Amino acid sequence: MPPRERRRRGELRLALALWLGILSTLVPLTRVVQSGSWLWGAIALPFALLALGYGLRRLRLPVIVVTIIELAAWTGAVTAVFFPANALLGAIPTGGVVEALPRMITTASALITDGVAPLTPTQPLVFLIVASLGLLTVALDHVVVTARMPLLASIALVAVWLIPAIAVPAGVDIVAFVVLAASVLLLIRAETRTREARTAGASSRTVNAAGVTVVATAIGAVAIIAALAVGPTLQASVPAAGFGTSTMIDPSLDLGKDLRRQDGATVLTLRTDGTRVPYLRVATLSLFDGTVWQPDRTSTVDLSAAPLEPVDVSPDIAVTPTRTTVTIKNLASAYAPVPYPATEVDGLAGAWQFAPYNRTVAGAAGATQGQEYTVVSDIAQPTLEQIRASSAGGAGVSLDVDSLPAGSPPIIAQLARQVTAQADTDYDKLIALQDWFRGPEFTYSLDAPVQEGFDGQGVDAVAAFLQAKTGYCVHFAGAFALMARSLGMPTRIVVGFLPGSFTGQVIDGQRVIDVTGRQLHAWPEVSFRGIGWVPFEPTKSLGTETRFDSAASTATAAPTTSPRPEATSAATTAPTADVNDPQQGAQTDAAGSGPALVDLRPLLTVLGGVVVLAALPGLTGALRRLMLRRRATVAAAWRLVQDTAIDAGLPVPSSRSPRAFGAFLVASGSAPAEEMSRLVAAVERANYAAGAASGGPDAAAMRAALGIRSAMLAAMPAARRARTLALPWSLVVRPGSGFADRGAPV
């Protein structure tokens, strides 16, 4: 095949491989953005730009002209699709496009920052995705097809591929990984084949067909494995600044789905001057139609308009104020998590509403992101005698918080009466229910069956849970609430966060507590006359069970964290965890509970990843040299010398003959003249001598090449020699390329 035809086919192969590589970055992106017509734009624009570049190169236009025309085409396409009303002839940018562009980018950035994945593909978001992919295509087209640096392009593709994984942490997507791996290896192999076509002599084809292929495969495999090793670390260590966060709060209590997708990333931190770490409530759900618990829709007041109402309790009930500071890290929600019952909220930026009925705080969608605020909670603390003397009731709202839906399975009321048969007061009945759920008959499991509605929240799902006796917080809270209602007690469900784990940090004398997405939780509350809404914790092995001390008890006035039924806690209407207990650990609705220790694994993983990435270029260069030495052909020996020159920062242009290049290395690179003369003679014989052996081993040529490399390295200063070995530019700069013509930086 003529050289020109081989070159044309090689460039076409490179362009197609690059297009497939760009498409591989879209696979994880579909987890972040809902699928739609934007995918066709993201597929078509890179294809069109690469096809344009291929056609322009066939016309033998200068490299810079090709890139300029591609940028002009990208500009026209983006303008025609997203800004036609502001463009001249529908595709030529005008001042109106320049003015609209920042607004479009700002809107898209706000959607990414405040939204919750998967995001709706609005026009600003689609513009940002498609336009960015197009610009990336132009850049990589130059890097791969013009500069012949596929490894650099592969690193860029891996980085783009990792962005959705960092933004929305999740398990490794095997399909996306396989597609990426295949695309990277295909791109590297496509570039090596173009160099095979351009290399004169059968010996050159032999070394490139075998040694280069193995090295390219090793480079791609090691780079991808390193990316997969570092990716999870980045998820845990890099704040999720884009694509919302992985934590989403569904006020309709769709926690069956929510809990399965939450990760261990920090949602918020808090610190308190109380002796206990409070639960943080987000929303309450009082209305139940037999299928879904509905968020409360009650009257609200402007949070900044007037002081909040004090708690309404009987005069003889003790009330203890507690101040808690909450810092939101990665939670894009309309609801601000607050301890109950909030009587003062300071520091929230923006417009916020306060609901007196459930003492929740709400604003615009995603308004919590980046907020830091302080909440004062006046916690009612009845004694055991006081709450037993009270009775469930007195909710004081028009909402129906008492009745069971018609047609509820009989098992709910039957078991409620059976479990509470020995209790005399409403409080004792609720404690009996709490102990029963937390007792040996039930098990906590996130793997509860999801078939036939088991994983739902309706009355049928509750009945199935009461028979299976295994589930997680949705099941426990829903069953407790309906069983309490069957006993005539007003009940609602709260969505919020369990107490977190201590970080070891202290601010203003208060210990900082870390709360993760896995601690998203649901629990029931029952209204008591003269006391208010009292939370209970029926979920097996999670949270703090509610108990109250007798006035005559000498126990400390604090709720216990012990799961033992005989343990008691102080009078409190808010579930908490001991802020002074160094063993108090994070409890999660996604992974159970346990003591919080200082976990050095993320730090060690980061350090290990840095070491691996730092050593990767040097190890890859050593592997490549080993493959060349094992091949031991004249072409391999000559390539070893060329790579050494590139690593040393010397120009390796394609215009120089082997003899001229050898003389240049002797004069400027401290190469030994005798070994260089022998090697140049061998190269000339292999390429030009009639009947010369081609492709066979030539130990003398390889010994000469190794001697040249050793002499050139020995002549370098120690620091420069270390840089050359650790960061070999020959991995990304090819002999004869535009970058090799002027020498790599040293």
PDB file of C-alpha atoms in Angstrom, residues 297-406:
ATOM      1  CA  ARG A 297     -48.694  21.037  54.604  1.00  0.00           C
ATOM      2  CA  THR A 298     -49.386  23.415  57.468  1.00  0.00           C
ATOM      3  CA  SER A 299     -49.147  27.145  57.916  1.00  0.00           C
ATOM      4  CA  THR A 300     -45.699  28.701  58.033  1.00  0.00           C
ATOM      5  CA  VAL A 301     -44.194  32.017  59.057  1.00  0.00           C
ATOM      6  CA  ASP A 302     -41.227  33.956  57.757  1.00  0.00           C
ATOM      7  CA  LEU A 303     -38.272  32.811  59.837  1.00  0.00           C
ATOM      8  CA  SER A 304     -36.822  36.319  59.991  1.00  0.00           C
ATOM      9  CA  ALA A 305     -40.118  38.126  60.641  1.00  0.00           C
ATOM     10  CA  ALA A 306     -40.627  37.493  64.347  1.00  0.00           C
ATOM     11  CA  PRO A 307     -39.360  35.367  67.253  1.00  0.00           C
ATOM     12  CA  LEU A 308     -40.500  31.761  67.163  1.00  0.00           C
ATOM     13  CA  GLU A 309     -43.168  30.516  69.528  1.00  0.00           C
ATOM     14  CA  PRO A 310     -41.926  28.929  72.759  1.00  0.00           C
ATOM     15  CA  VAL A 311     -42.715  25.272  73.438  1.00  0.00           C
ATOM     16  CA  ASP A 312     -46.144  24.698  74.927  1.00  0.00           C
ATOM     17  CA  VAL A 313     -45.798  22.376  77.911  1.00  0.00           C
ATOM     18  CA  SER A 314     -47.347  22.141  81.363  1.00  0.00           C
ATOM     19  CA  PRO A 315     -45.807  24.497  83.923  1.00  0.00           C
ATOM     20  CA  ASP A 316     -44.454  21.612  86.003  1.00  0.00           C
ATOM     21  CA  ILE A 317     -42.479  20.108  83.100  1.00  0.00           C
ATOM     22  CA  ALA A 318     -38.785  21.015  83.107  1.00  0.00           C
ATOM     23  CA  VAL A 319     -37.421  22.584  79.916  1.00  0.00           C
ATOM     24  CA  THR A 320     -33.704  22.706  79.063  1.00  0.00           C
ATOM     25  CA  PRO A 321     -32.426  25.008  76.277  1.00  0.00           C
ATOM     26  CA  THR A 322     -29.636  23.626  74.070  1.00  0.00           C
ATOM     27  CA  ARG A 323     -27.664  25.433  71.371  1.00  0.00           C
ATOM     28  CA  THR A 324     -26.537  23.463  68.301  1.00  0.00           C
ATOM     29  CA  THR A 325     -24.468  24.712  65.342  1.00  0.00           C
ATOM     30  CA  VAL A 326     -24.999  22.919  62.034  1.00  0.00           C
ATOM     31  CA  THR A 327     -22.687  23.206  59.008  1.00  0.00           C
ATOM     32  CA  ILE A 328     -23.991  21.769  55.736  1.00  0.00           C
ATOM     33  CA  LYS A 329     -21.319  20.099  53.613  1.00  0.00           C
ATOM     34  CA  ASN A 330     -22.994  18.039  50.895  1.00  0.00           C
ATOM     35  CA  LEU A 331     -26.764  18.296  51.152  1.00  0.00           C
ATOM     36  CA  ALA A 332     -28.838  20.040  48.498  1.00  0.00           C
ATOM     37  CA  SER A 333     -32.303  20.157  50.033  1.00  0.00           C
ATOM     38  CA  ALA A 334     -35.155  22.550  50.657  1.00  0.00           C
ATOM     39  CA  TYR A 335     -35.275  21.441  54.305  1.00  0.00           C
ATOM     40  CA  ALA A 336     -32.746  22.580  56.913  1.00  0.00           C
ATOM     41  CA  PRO A 337     -31.954  19.808  59.423  1.00  0.00           C
ATOM     42  CA  VAL A 338     -32.676  21.084  62.944  1.00  0.00           C
ATOM     43  CA  PRO A 339     -32.878  19.520  66.417  1.00  0.00           C
ATOM     44  CA  TYR A 340     -36.328  19.379  67.986  1.00  0.00           C
ATOM     45  CA  PRO A 341     -38.033  21.484  69.254  1.00  0.00           C
ATOM     46  CA  ALA A 342     -36.414  24.522  67.624  1.00  0.00           C
ATOM     47  CA  THR A 343     -37.270  27.869  69.225  1.00  0.00           C
ATOM     48  CA  GLU A 344     -34.591  30.017  67.565  1.00  0.00           C
ATOM     49  CA  VAL A 345     -32.716  29.670  64.249  1.00  0.00           C
ATOM     50  CA  ASP A 346     -29.929  32.095  63.319  1.00  0.00           C
ATOM     51  CA  GLY A 347     -27.504  32.290  60.431  1.00  0.00           C
ATOM     52  CA  LEU A 348     -29.500  30.897  57.509  1.00  0.00           C
ATOM     53  CA  ALA A 349     -28.920  32.915  54.342  1.00  0.00           C
ATOM     54  CA  GLY A 350     -31.862  33.500  52.042  1.00  0.00           C
ATOM     55  CA  ALA A 351     -35.630  33.254  52.498  1.00  0.00           C
ATOM     56  CA  TRP A 352     -36.750  30.555  54.946  1.00  0.00           C
ATOM     57  CA  GLN A 353     -40.094  29.537  56.402  1.00  0.00           C
ATOM     58  CA  PHE A 354     -40.791  28.060  59.837  1.00  0.00           C
ATOM     59  CA  ALA A 355     -43.676  25.636  60.510  1.00  0.00           C
ATOM     60  CA  PRO A 356     -44.898  26.049  64.122  1.00  0.00           C
ATOM     61  CA  TYR A 357     -46.761  22.714  64.039  1.00  0.00           C
ATOM     62  CA  ASN A 358     -43.701  20.503  63.525  1.00  0.00           C
ATOM     63  CA  ARG A 359     -40.941  23.116  64.066  1.00  0.00           C
ATOM     64  CA  THR A 360     -39.281  22.395  60.731  1.00  0.00           C
ATOM     65  CA  VAL A 361     -37.490  24.924  58.536  1.00  0.00           C
ATOM     66  CA  ALA A 362     -37.836  25.022  54.744  1.00  0.00           C
ATOM     67  CA  GLY A 363     -36.611  27.221  51.900  1.00  0.00           C
ATOM     68  CA  ALA A 364     -36.046  26.968  48.165  1.00  0.00           C
ATOM     69  CA  ALA A 365     -34.901  23.788  46.451  1.00  0.00           C
ATOM     70  CA  GLY A 366     -31.251  23.127  47.224  1.00  0.00           C
ATOM     71  CA  ALA A 367     -31.040  26.105  49.574  1.00  0.00           C
ATOM     72  CA  THR A 368     -29.245  24.179  52.323  1.00  0.00           C
ATOM     73  CA  GLN A 369     -25.998  23.766  50.387  1.00  0.00           C
ATOM     74  CA  GLY A 370     -23.140  25.585  52.105  1.00  0.00           C
ATOM     75  CA  GLN A 371     -25.260  26.951  54.984  1.00  0.00           C
ATOM     76  CA  GLU A 372     -24.074  27.288  58.575  1.00  0.00           C
ATOM     77  CA  TYR A 373     -26.613  28.134  61.268  1.00  0.00           C
ATOM     78  CA  THR A 374     -27.309  27.874  64.981  1.00  0.00           C
ATOM     79  CA  VAL A 375     -30.468  26.389  66.494  1.00  0.00           C
ATOM     80  CA  VAL A 376     -31.730  26.800  70.050  1.00  0.00           C
ATOM     81  CA  SER A 377     -33.938  23.909  71.165  1.00  0.00           C
ATOM     82  CA  ASP A 378     -36.030  23.978  74.348  1.00  0.00           C
ATOM     83  CA  ILE A 379     -36.165  20.301  75.279  1.00  0.00           C
ATOM     84  CA  ALA A 380     -39.013  19.223  77.553  1.00  0.00           C
ATOM     85  CA  GLN A 381     -37.865  16.797  80.255  1.00  0.00           C
ATOM     86  CA  PRO A 382     -40.774  15.156  82.054  1.00  0.00           C
ATOM     87  CA  THR A 383     -40.110  12.603  84.733  1.00  0.00           C
ATOM     88  CA  LEU A 384     -41.293   9.022  84.438  1.00  0.00           C
ATOM     89  CA  GLU A 385     -44.189   9.786  86.791  1.00  0.00           C
ATOM     90  CA  GLN A 386     -45.221  12.840  84.763  1.00  0.00           C
ATOM     91  CA  ILE A 387     -45.334  11.088  81.397  1.00  0.00           C
ATOM     92  CA  ARG A 388     -47.167   8.104  82.879  1.00  0.00           C
ATOM     93  CA  ALA A 389     -49.721  10.478  84.362  1.00  0.00           C
ATOM     94  CA  SER A 390     -50.225  12.063  80.978  1.00  0.00           C
ATOM     95  CA  SER A 391     -52.032  10.394  78.096  1.00  0.00           C
ATOM     96  CA  ALA A 392     -51.472  10.297  74.370  1.00  0.00           C
ATOM     97  CA  GLY A 393     -53.484  12.991  72.633  1.00  0.00           C
ATOM     98  CA  GLY A 394     -53.767  16.742  72.438  1.00  0.00           C
ATOM     99  CA  ALA A 395     -52.040  17.171  69.084  1.00  0.00           C
ATOM    100  CA  GLY A 396     -54.019  20.387  68.645  1.00  0.00           C
ATOM    101  CA  VAL A 397     -54.089  20.361  64.834  1.00  0.00           C
ATOM    102  CA  SER A 398     -56.719  19.780  62.203  1.00  0.00           C
ATOM    103  CA  LEU A 399     -54.602  17.076  60.579  1.00  0.00           C
ATOM    104  CA  ASP A 400     -55.764  13.505  60.961  1.00  0.00           C
ATOM    105  CA  VAL A 401     -53.027  11.955  63.064  1.00  0.00           C
ATOM    106  CA  ASP A 402     -55.236   9.398  64.828  1.00  0.00           C
ATOM    107  CA  SER A 403     -57.059   7.110  62.419  1.00  0.00           C
ATOM    108  CA  LEU A 404     -56.072   3.976  60.579  1.00  0.00           C
ATOM    109  CA  PRO A 405     -56.982   3.811  56.890  1.00  0.00           C
ATOM    110  CA  ALA A 406     -60.011   1.759  56.031  1.00  0.00           C
TER     111      ALA A 406
END
